[in-house]
Coordinates of C-alpha atoms in Angstrom, one line a residue:
X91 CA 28.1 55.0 239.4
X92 CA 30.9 53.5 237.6
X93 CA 34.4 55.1 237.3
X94 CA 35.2 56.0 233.8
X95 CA 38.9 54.6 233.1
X96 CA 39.3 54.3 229.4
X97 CA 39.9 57.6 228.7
X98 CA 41.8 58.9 231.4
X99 CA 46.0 59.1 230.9
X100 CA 46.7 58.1 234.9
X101 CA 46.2 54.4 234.4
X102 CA 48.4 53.8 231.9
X103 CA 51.0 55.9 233.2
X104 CA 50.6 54.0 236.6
X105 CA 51.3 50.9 235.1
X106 CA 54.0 52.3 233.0
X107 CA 55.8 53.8 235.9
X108 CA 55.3 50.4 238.0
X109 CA 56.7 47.8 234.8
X110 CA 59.7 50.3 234.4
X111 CA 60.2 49.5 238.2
X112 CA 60.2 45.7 237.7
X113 CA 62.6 46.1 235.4
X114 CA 65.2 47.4 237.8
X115 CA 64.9 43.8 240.1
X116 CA 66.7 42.2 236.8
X117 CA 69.3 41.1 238.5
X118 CA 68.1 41.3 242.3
X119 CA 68.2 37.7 244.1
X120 CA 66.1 35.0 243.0
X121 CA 64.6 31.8 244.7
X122 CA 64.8 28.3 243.8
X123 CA 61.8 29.1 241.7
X124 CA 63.8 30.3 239.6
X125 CA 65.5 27.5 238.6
X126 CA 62.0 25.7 238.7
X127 CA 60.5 27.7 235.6
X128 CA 64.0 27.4 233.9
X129 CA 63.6 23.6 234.4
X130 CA 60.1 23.6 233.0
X131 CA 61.4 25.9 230.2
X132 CA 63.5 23.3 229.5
X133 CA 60.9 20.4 229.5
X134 CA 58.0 21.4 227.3
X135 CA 60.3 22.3 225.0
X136 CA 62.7 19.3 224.7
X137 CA 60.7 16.8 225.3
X138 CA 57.6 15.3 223.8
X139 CA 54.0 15.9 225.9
X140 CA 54.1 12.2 226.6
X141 CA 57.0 12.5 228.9
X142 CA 56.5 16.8 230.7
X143 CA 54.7 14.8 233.8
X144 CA 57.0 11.9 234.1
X145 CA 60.7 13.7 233.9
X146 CA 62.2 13.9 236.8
X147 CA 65.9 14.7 236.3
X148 CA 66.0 17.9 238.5
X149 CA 63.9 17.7 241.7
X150 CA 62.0 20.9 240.8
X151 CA 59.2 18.1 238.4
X152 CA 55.9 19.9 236.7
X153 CA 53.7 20.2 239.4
X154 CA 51.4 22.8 237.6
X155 CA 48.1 21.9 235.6
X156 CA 48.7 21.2 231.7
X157 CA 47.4 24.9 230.5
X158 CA 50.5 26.2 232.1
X159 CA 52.6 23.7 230.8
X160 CA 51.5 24.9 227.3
X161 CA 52.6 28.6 228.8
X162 CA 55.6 27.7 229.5
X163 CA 55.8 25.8 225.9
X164 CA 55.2 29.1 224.2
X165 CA 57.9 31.0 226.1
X166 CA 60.2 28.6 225.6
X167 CA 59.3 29.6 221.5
X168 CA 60.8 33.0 222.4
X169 CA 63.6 31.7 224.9
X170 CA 65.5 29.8 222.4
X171 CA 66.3 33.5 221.0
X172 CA 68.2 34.3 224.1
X173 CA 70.2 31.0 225.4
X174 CA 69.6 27.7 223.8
X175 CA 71.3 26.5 227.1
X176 CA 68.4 27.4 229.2
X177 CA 66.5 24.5 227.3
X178 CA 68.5 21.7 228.3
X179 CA 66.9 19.4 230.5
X180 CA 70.7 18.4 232.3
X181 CA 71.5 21.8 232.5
X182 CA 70.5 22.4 236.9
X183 CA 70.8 25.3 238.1
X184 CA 71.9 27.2 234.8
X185 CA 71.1 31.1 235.2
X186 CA 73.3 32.9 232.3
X187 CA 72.7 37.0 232.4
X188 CA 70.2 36.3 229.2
X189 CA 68.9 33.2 230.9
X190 CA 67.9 35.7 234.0
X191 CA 67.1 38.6 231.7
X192 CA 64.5 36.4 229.4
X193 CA 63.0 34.8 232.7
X194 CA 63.0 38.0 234.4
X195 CA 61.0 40.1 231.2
X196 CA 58.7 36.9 230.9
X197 CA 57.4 37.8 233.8
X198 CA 57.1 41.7 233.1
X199 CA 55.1 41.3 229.8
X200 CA 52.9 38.4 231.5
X201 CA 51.9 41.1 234.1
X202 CA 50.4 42.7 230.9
X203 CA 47.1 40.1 231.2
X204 CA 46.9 41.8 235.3
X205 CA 47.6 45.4 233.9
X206 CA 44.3 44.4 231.8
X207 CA 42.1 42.8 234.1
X208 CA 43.1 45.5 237.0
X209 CA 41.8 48.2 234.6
X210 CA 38.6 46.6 234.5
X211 CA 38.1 45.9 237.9
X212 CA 38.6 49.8 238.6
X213 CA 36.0 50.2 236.1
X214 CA 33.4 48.4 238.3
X215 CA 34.2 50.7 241.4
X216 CA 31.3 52.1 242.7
X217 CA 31.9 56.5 243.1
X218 CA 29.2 58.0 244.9
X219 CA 30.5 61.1 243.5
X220 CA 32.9 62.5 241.3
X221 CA 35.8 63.5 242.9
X222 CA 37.9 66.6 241.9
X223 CA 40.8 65.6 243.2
X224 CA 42.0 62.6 242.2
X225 CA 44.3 61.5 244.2
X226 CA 40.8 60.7 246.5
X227 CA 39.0 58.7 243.8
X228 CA 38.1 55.3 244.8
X229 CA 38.8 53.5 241.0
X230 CA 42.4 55.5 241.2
X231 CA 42.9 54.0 245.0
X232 CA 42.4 50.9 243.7
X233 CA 44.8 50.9 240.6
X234 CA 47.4 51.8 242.9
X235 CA 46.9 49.0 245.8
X236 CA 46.7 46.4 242.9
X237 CA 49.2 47.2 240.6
X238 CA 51.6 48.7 243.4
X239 CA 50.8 45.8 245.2
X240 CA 53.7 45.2 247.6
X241 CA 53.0 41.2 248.2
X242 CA 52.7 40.3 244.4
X243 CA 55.7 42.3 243.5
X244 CA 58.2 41.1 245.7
X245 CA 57.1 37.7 245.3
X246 CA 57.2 37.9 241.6
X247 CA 60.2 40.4 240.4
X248 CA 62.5 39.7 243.4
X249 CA 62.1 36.2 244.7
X250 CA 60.2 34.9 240.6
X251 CA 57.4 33.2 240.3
X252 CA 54.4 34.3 237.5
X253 CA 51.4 35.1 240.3
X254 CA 50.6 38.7 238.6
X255 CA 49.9 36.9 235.4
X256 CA 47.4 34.2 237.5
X257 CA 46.1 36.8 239.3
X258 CA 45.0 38.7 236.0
X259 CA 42.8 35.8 234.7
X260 CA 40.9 35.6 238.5
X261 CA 40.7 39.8 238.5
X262 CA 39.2 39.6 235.2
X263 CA 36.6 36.7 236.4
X264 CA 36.1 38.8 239.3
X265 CA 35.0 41.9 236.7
X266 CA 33.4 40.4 234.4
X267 CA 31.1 39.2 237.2
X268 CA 30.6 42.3 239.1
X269 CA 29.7 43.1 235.1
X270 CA 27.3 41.1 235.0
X271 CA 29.1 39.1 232.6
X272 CA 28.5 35.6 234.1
X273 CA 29.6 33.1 231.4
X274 CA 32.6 35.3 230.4
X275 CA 33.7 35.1 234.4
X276 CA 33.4 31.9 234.1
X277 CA 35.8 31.5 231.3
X278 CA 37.9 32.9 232.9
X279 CA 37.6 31.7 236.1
X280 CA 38.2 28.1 234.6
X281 CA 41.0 28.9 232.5
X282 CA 43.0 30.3 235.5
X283 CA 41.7 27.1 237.2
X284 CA 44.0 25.0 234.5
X285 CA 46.9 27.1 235.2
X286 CA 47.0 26.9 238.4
X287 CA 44.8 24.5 241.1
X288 CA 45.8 26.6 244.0
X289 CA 42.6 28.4 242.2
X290 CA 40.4 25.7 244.0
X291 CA 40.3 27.7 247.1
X292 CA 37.6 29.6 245.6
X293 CA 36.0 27.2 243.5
X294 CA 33.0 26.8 245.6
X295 CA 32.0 30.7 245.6
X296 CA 32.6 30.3 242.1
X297 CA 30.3 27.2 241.7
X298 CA 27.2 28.4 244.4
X299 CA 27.3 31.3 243.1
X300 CA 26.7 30.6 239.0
X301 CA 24.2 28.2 240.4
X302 CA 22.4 30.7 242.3
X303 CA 22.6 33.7 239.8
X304 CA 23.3 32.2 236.5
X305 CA 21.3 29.3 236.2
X306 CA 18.2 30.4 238.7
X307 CA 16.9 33.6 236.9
X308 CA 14.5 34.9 239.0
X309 CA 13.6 35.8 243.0
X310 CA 10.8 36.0 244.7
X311 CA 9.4 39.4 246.1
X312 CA 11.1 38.0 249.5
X313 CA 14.8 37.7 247.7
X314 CA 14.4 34.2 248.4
X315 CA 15.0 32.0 245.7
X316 CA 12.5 31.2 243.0
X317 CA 12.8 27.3 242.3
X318 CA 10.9 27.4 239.6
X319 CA 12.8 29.6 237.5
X320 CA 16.1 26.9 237.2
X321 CA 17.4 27.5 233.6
X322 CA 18.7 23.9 231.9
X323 CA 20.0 26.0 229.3
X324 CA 21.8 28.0 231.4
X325 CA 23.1 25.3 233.0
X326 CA 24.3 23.5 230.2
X327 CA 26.0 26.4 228.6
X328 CA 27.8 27.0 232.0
X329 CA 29.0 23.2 231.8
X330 CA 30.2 23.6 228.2
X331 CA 32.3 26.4 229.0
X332 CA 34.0 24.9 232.3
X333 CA 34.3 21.6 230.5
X334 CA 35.5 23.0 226.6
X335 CA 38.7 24.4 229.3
X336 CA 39.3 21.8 230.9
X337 CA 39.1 19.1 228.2
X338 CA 41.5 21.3 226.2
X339 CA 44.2 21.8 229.4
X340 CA 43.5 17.7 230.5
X341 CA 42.3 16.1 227.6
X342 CA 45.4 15.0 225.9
X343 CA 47.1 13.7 229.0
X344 CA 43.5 11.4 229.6
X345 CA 43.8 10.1 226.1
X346 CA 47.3 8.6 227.1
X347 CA 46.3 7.4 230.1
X348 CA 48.4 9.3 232.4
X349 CA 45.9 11.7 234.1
X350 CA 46.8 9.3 237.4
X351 CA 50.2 10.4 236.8
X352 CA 49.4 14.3 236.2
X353 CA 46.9 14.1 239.1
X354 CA 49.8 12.9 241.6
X355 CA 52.2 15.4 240.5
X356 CA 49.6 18.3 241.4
X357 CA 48.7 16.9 244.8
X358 CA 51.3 15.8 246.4
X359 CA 50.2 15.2 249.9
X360 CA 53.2 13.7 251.3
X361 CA 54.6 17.1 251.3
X362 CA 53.3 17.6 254.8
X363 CA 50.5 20.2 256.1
X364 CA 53.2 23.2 256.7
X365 CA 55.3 24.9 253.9
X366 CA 59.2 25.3 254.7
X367 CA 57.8 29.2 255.4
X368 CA 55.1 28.7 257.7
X369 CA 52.0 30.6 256.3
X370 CA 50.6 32.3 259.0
X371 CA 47.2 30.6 259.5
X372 CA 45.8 28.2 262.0
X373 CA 48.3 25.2 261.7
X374 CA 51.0 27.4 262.8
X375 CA 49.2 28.3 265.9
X376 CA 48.1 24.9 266.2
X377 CA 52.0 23.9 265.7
X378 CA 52.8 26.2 268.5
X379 CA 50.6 25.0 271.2
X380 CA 51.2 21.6 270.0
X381 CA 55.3 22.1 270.8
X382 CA 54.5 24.4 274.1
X383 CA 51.6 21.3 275.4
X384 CA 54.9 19.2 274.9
X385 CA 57.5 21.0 276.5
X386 CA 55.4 21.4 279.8
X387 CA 54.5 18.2 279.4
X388 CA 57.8 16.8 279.9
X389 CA 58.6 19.6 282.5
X390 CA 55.8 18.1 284.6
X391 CA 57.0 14.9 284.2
X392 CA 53.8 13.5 282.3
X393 CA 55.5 13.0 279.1
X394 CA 58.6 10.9 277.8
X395 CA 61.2 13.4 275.7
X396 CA 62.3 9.4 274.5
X397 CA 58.5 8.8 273.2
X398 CA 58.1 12.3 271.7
X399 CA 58.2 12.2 267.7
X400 CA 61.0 14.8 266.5
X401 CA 59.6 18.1 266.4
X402 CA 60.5 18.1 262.7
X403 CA 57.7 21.0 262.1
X404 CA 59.8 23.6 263.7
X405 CA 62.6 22.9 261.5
X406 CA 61.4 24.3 258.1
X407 CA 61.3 21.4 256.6
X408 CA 59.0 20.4 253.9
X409 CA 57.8 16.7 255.0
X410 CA 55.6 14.8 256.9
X411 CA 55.7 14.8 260.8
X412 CA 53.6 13.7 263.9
X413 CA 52.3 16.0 266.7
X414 CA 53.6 15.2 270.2
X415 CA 50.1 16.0 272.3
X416 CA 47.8 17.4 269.8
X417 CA 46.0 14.5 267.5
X418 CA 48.1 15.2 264.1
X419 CA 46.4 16.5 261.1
X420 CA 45.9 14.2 257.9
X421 CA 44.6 15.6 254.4
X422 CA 41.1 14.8 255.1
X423 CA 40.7 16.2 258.3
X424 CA 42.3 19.4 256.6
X425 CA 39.9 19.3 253.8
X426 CA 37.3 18.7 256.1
X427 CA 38.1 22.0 258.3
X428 CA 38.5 24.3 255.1
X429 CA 35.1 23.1 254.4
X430 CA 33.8 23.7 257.3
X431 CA 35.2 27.3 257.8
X432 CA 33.6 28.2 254.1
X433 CA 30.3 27.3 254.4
X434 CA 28.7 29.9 256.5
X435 CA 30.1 32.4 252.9
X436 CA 28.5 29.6 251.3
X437 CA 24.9 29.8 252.8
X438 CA 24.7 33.4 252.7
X439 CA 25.5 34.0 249.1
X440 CA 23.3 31.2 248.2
X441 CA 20.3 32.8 250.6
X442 CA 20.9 36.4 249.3
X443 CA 23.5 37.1 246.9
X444 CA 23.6 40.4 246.9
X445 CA 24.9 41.1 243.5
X446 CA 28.5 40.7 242.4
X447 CA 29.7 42.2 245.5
X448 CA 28.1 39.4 247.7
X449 CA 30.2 36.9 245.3
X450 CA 33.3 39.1 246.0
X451 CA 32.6 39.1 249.5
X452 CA 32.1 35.2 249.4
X453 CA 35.5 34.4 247.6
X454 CA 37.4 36.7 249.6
X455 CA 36.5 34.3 252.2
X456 CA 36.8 31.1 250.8
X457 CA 39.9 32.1 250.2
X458 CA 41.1 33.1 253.4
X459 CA 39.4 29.8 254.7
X460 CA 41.5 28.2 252.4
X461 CA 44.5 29.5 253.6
X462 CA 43.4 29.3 257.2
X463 CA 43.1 25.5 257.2
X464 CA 44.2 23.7 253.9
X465 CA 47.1 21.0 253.5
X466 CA 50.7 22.5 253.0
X467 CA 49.6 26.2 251.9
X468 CA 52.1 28.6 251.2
X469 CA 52.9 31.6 252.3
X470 CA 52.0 33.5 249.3
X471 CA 48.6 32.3 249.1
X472 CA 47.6 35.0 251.3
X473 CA 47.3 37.3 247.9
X474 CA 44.2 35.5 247.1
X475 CA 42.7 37.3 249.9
X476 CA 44.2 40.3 250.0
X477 CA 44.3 41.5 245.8
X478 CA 40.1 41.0 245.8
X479 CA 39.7 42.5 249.1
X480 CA 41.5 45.5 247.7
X481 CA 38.1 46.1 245.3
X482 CA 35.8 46.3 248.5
X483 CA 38.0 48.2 250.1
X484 CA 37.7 51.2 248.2
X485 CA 34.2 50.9 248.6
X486 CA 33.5 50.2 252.7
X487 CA 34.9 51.8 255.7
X488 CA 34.8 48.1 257.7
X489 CA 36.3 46.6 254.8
X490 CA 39.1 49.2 254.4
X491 CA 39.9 48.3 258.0
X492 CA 39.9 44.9 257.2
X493 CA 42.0 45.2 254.6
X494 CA 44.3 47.2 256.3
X495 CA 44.8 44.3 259.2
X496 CA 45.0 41.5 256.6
X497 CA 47.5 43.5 254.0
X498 CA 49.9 44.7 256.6
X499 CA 50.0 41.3 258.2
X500 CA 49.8 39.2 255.4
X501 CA 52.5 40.8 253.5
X502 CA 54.7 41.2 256.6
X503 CA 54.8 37.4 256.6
X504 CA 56.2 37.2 252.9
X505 CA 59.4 39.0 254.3
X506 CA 61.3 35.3 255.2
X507 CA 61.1 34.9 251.7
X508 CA 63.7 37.9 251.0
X509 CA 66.4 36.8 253.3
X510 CA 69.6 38.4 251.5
X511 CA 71.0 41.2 253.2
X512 CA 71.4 42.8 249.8
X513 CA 67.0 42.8 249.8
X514 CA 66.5 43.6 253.4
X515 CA 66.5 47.5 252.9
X516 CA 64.5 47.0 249.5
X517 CA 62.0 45.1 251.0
X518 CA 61.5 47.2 254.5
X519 CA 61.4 50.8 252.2
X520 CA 58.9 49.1 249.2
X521 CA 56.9 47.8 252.4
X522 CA 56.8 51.1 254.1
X523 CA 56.0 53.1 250.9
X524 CA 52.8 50.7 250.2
X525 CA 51.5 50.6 253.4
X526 CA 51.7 54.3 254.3
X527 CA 50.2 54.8 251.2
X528 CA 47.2 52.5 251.6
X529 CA 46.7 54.2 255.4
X530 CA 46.8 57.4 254.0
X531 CA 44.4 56.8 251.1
X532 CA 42.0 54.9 252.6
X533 CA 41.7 57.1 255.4
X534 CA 41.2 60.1 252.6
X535 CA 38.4 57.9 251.1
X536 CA 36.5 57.3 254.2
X537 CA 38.0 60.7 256.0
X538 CA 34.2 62.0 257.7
X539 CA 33.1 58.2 258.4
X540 CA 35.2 57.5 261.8
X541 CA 38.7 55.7 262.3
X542 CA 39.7 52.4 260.3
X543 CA 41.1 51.2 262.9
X544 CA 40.2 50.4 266.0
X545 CA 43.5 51.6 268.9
X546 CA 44.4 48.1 269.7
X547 CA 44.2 47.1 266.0
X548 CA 46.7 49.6 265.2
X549 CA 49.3 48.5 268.6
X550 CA 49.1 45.2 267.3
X551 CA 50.2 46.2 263.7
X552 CA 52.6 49.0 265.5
X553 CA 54.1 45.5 267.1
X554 CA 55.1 44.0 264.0
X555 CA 58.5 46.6 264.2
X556 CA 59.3 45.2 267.4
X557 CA 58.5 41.5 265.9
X558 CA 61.1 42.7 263.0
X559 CA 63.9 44.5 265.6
X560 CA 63.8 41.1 267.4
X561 CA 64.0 38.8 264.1
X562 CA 66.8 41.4 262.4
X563 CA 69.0 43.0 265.5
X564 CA 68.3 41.1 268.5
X565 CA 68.3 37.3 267.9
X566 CA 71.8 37.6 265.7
X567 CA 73.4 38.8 268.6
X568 CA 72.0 36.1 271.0
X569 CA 73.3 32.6 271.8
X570 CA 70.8 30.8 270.7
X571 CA 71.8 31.9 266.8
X572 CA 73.6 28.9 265.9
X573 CA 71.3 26.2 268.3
X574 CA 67.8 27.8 267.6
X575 CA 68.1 29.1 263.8
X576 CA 64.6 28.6 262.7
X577 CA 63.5 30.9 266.0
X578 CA 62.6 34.2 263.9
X579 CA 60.7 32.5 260.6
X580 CA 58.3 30.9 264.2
X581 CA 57.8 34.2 265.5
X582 CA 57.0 36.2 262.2
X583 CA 54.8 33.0 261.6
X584 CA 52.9 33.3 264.6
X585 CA 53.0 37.2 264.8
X586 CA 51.1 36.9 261.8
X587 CA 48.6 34.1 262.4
X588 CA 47.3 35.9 265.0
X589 CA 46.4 39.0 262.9
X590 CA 45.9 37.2 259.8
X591 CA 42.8 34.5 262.0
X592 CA 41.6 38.0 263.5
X593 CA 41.2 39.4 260.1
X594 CA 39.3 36.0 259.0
X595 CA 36.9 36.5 262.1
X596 CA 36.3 40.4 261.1
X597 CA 35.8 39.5 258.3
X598 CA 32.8 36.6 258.9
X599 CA 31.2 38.9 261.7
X600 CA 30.9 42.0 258.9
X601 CA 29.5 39.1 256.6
X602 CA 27.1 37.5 258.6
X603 CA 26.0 41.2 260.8
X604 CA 25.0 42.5 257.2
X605 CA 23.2 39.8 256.6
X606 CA 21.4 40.2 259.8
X607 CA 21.1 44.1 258.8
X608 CA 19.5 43.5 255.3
X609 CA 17.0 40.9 257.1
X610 CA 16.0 43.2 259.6
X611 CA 15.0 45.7 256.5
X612 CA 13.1 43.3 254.9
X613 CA 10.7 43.2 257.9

């Protein structure tokens, strides 16, 4: 049964309670992003559409797909009301008190689109039975993990960037399939698509799965597909949808001949395969061993330290480098690997769907593959994992444990990005309050169906305070401060890589063991 949301007076006041909160982190520390918005502020609305991909005064360029250009066009309609300075394409680094409170509120009211599509995911939640209390009600769970989402809010209201506003077009995709509502989802899906290509990690759940449900209508008795029942119609209307986006958000920029142009500025390869904050995936692991393989090799006397290439990729840089024993990584054998690591998600939705929630269950992966193994992923690209996991979640004991793993982890590793001392306490106590609560609600949910965790699960998680005593007290008081900098942002990195892989793996094993399950009922 669905949970009724509309006429309840909790969700409102829950995301009431939580925008009021944002707006105290007005004048908390910002990142460089910052000053990258302000710069693209300052482009769409100085210059003409011709030039937005080809300005490069300030080294922050447009690197975003045309739809969020035009985004940024429009609030630059309502920032010229606050500081005409913030529009100037020579003005680096400007950040007046309106120039920080007009960025700072953009944000706030774009989270309105998320408030939005987070209400209707919560509307999709599946409640056995009504709960009296509702404190223990999965679609109120659910509205808190999302909109209280420690991850997204950090990242957006403290160090800025407009990921809750993103996130609110994919959430509503997400509904509107779980709906049923498969050409609306993927309006959705491809306008957030335009605004941001980081939304190609999940493109091919998106794309097997209309195929599968949308454009083949019917099953046989088996659940096996019915090949017979393709749907050209369907098909076409599907196309028109995806392409009417896309022609809108490209279409200009091909009819002046620059989509080369726009194309390089979005995939910028020679950026190198690790962010300046490693994400904690497989590269960083594979960055590790590569550096430790090295070391002993020149202990042992088999390798050169002469010959060695500089180990620029523990240096938090963002560029190319060369592995010293380990064959380096180029894009393609990247792409190749994220591929690969999808396509058992792939196979089973397109074998048995399962409904919305086998989608769900197939982009949730995909997107951790994504983040496991693509070229040069950030840090924060762990969100497109966790914020749809929250919806299963509330619904599945193995998945709440999941969740648990990848959430704590994941968000754990965003902390290098808060590296003030004024945000340390901020970011340790907003951490805290999150994930006690999402122990202590989950385990409410799911309180006569066994632990969530299993005891080594939770030591692991218990070691990420030692990981954090070490980065915070320990290493500033050693010697090897001043010669080894870059020592804690290695350790959180590969802390978390090790939970956030062990999630992926849980995750594939309760994928692929239900699909053994539901085959083992059909005989």
């Amino acid at each position: 049964m669905a949970a009724p949301v509309e006429s309840s007076g909790w969700f409102p006041a829950l995301a009431i309670a939580v925008s009021l909160l944002k707006c105290l982190f007005i004048n908390a520390y910002h990142s460089t992003d910052f000053e990258v918005h302000r710069n693209w502020l300052a482009i769409t609305h100085s210059l003409p559409v011709s030039r937005w991909y080809y300005e490069n005064t300030s080294e922050w360029t447009l690197d975003y797909p045309p739809l969020f250009a035009w985004f940024e066009y429009g609030l630059s309609q309502a920032a010229v009301h606050f500081d005409r300075g913030m529009l100037v394409v020579e003005n680096l680094n400007y950040a007046s008190p309106a120039t920080i409170l007009f960025q700072r509120l953009s944000v706030v009211f774009a989270d309105l689109v998320f408030i939005y599509a987070v209400k209707e995911c919560c509307t999709t939640v599946r409640e056995e039975k009504s709960a009296k209390d509702l404190l223990r009600r999965p679609c109120f769970v659910l509205a808190v993990l999302l909109l209280w989402n420690f991850g997204l809010f950090i990242v957006d209201h403290i160090h800025f960037q407009y990921n809750g506003f993103l996130f609110g077009f994919l959430l509503l995709s997400v509904a509107r399939h779980l709906q049923a509502r498969h050409l609306e989802g993927a309006l959705w899906f491809s306008i957030v698509l335009n605004l941001k290509h980081i939304n190609l990690y999940v493109a091919p759940a998106y794309g097997i799965y209309l195929l599968r449900c949308f454009c083949f209508t019917q099953d046989n008795a088996d659940g096996s597909l019915r090949w017979r029942s393709f749907s050209p119609v369907r098909l076409v209307s599907l196309g028109a949808v995806v392409l009417s986006v896309t022609a809108a958000s490209f279409g200009p920029f091909v009819a002046m001949g620059q989509l080369p142009q726009v194309l390089s500025r979005l995939f910028p390869f020679k950026r190198g395969l690790c962010h300046a904050y490693w994400a904690p995936n497989f590269w960083a692991l594979y960055n590790v061993l590569d550096k430790a393989l090295s070391m002993l090799g020149v202990r042992l006397g088999l390798l050169d330290v002469a010959g060695l290439p500089k180990a620029s990729m523990t240096g938090g840089l963002v560029q190319e480098f060369q592995h010293a024993v380990l064959p380096s990584v180029s894009p393609p054998a990247a792409l190749l690997c994220t591929l690969l690591a999808m396509l058992p998600a792939l196979w089973c939705v397109w074998r048995r769907p399962s409904g919305g929630r086998g989608f769900l269950r197939c982009l949730v992966q995909c997107a951790l593959a994504s983040f496991m193994f693509s070229w040069h992923v950030h840090e924060k690209a762990v969100l497109l994992a966790v914020l749809p996991l929250s919806i299963l979640a509330v619904e599945s004991r193995r998945d709440a444990g999941i969740f648990l793993m990848l959430a704590t982890t994941g968000h754990y590793s965003l902390f290098p990005l808060l590296f003030t001392p004024a945000e340390f306490p901020i970011k340790v106590l907003l951490m805290l309050l999150f994930t006690i609560y999402s122990f202590s609600a989950l385990r409410n949910l799911f309180s006569g169906e066994g632990s969530l965790l299993h005891p080594l699960e939770a030591l692991y998680l218990l070691g990420l305070v030692g990981v954090e005593v070490l980065c915070e007290v320990v290493f500033p008081l050693s010697p090897w401060q001043s010669t080894l900098p870059f020592v804690p942002l290695l350790v959180t990195s590969v802390y978390c890589a090790l939970g956030v892989s062990y999630s992926f793996v849980r995750l594939y094993v309760s994928l692929l063991t239900q699909e053994v399950t539901e085959k083992t009922k059909r005989l």
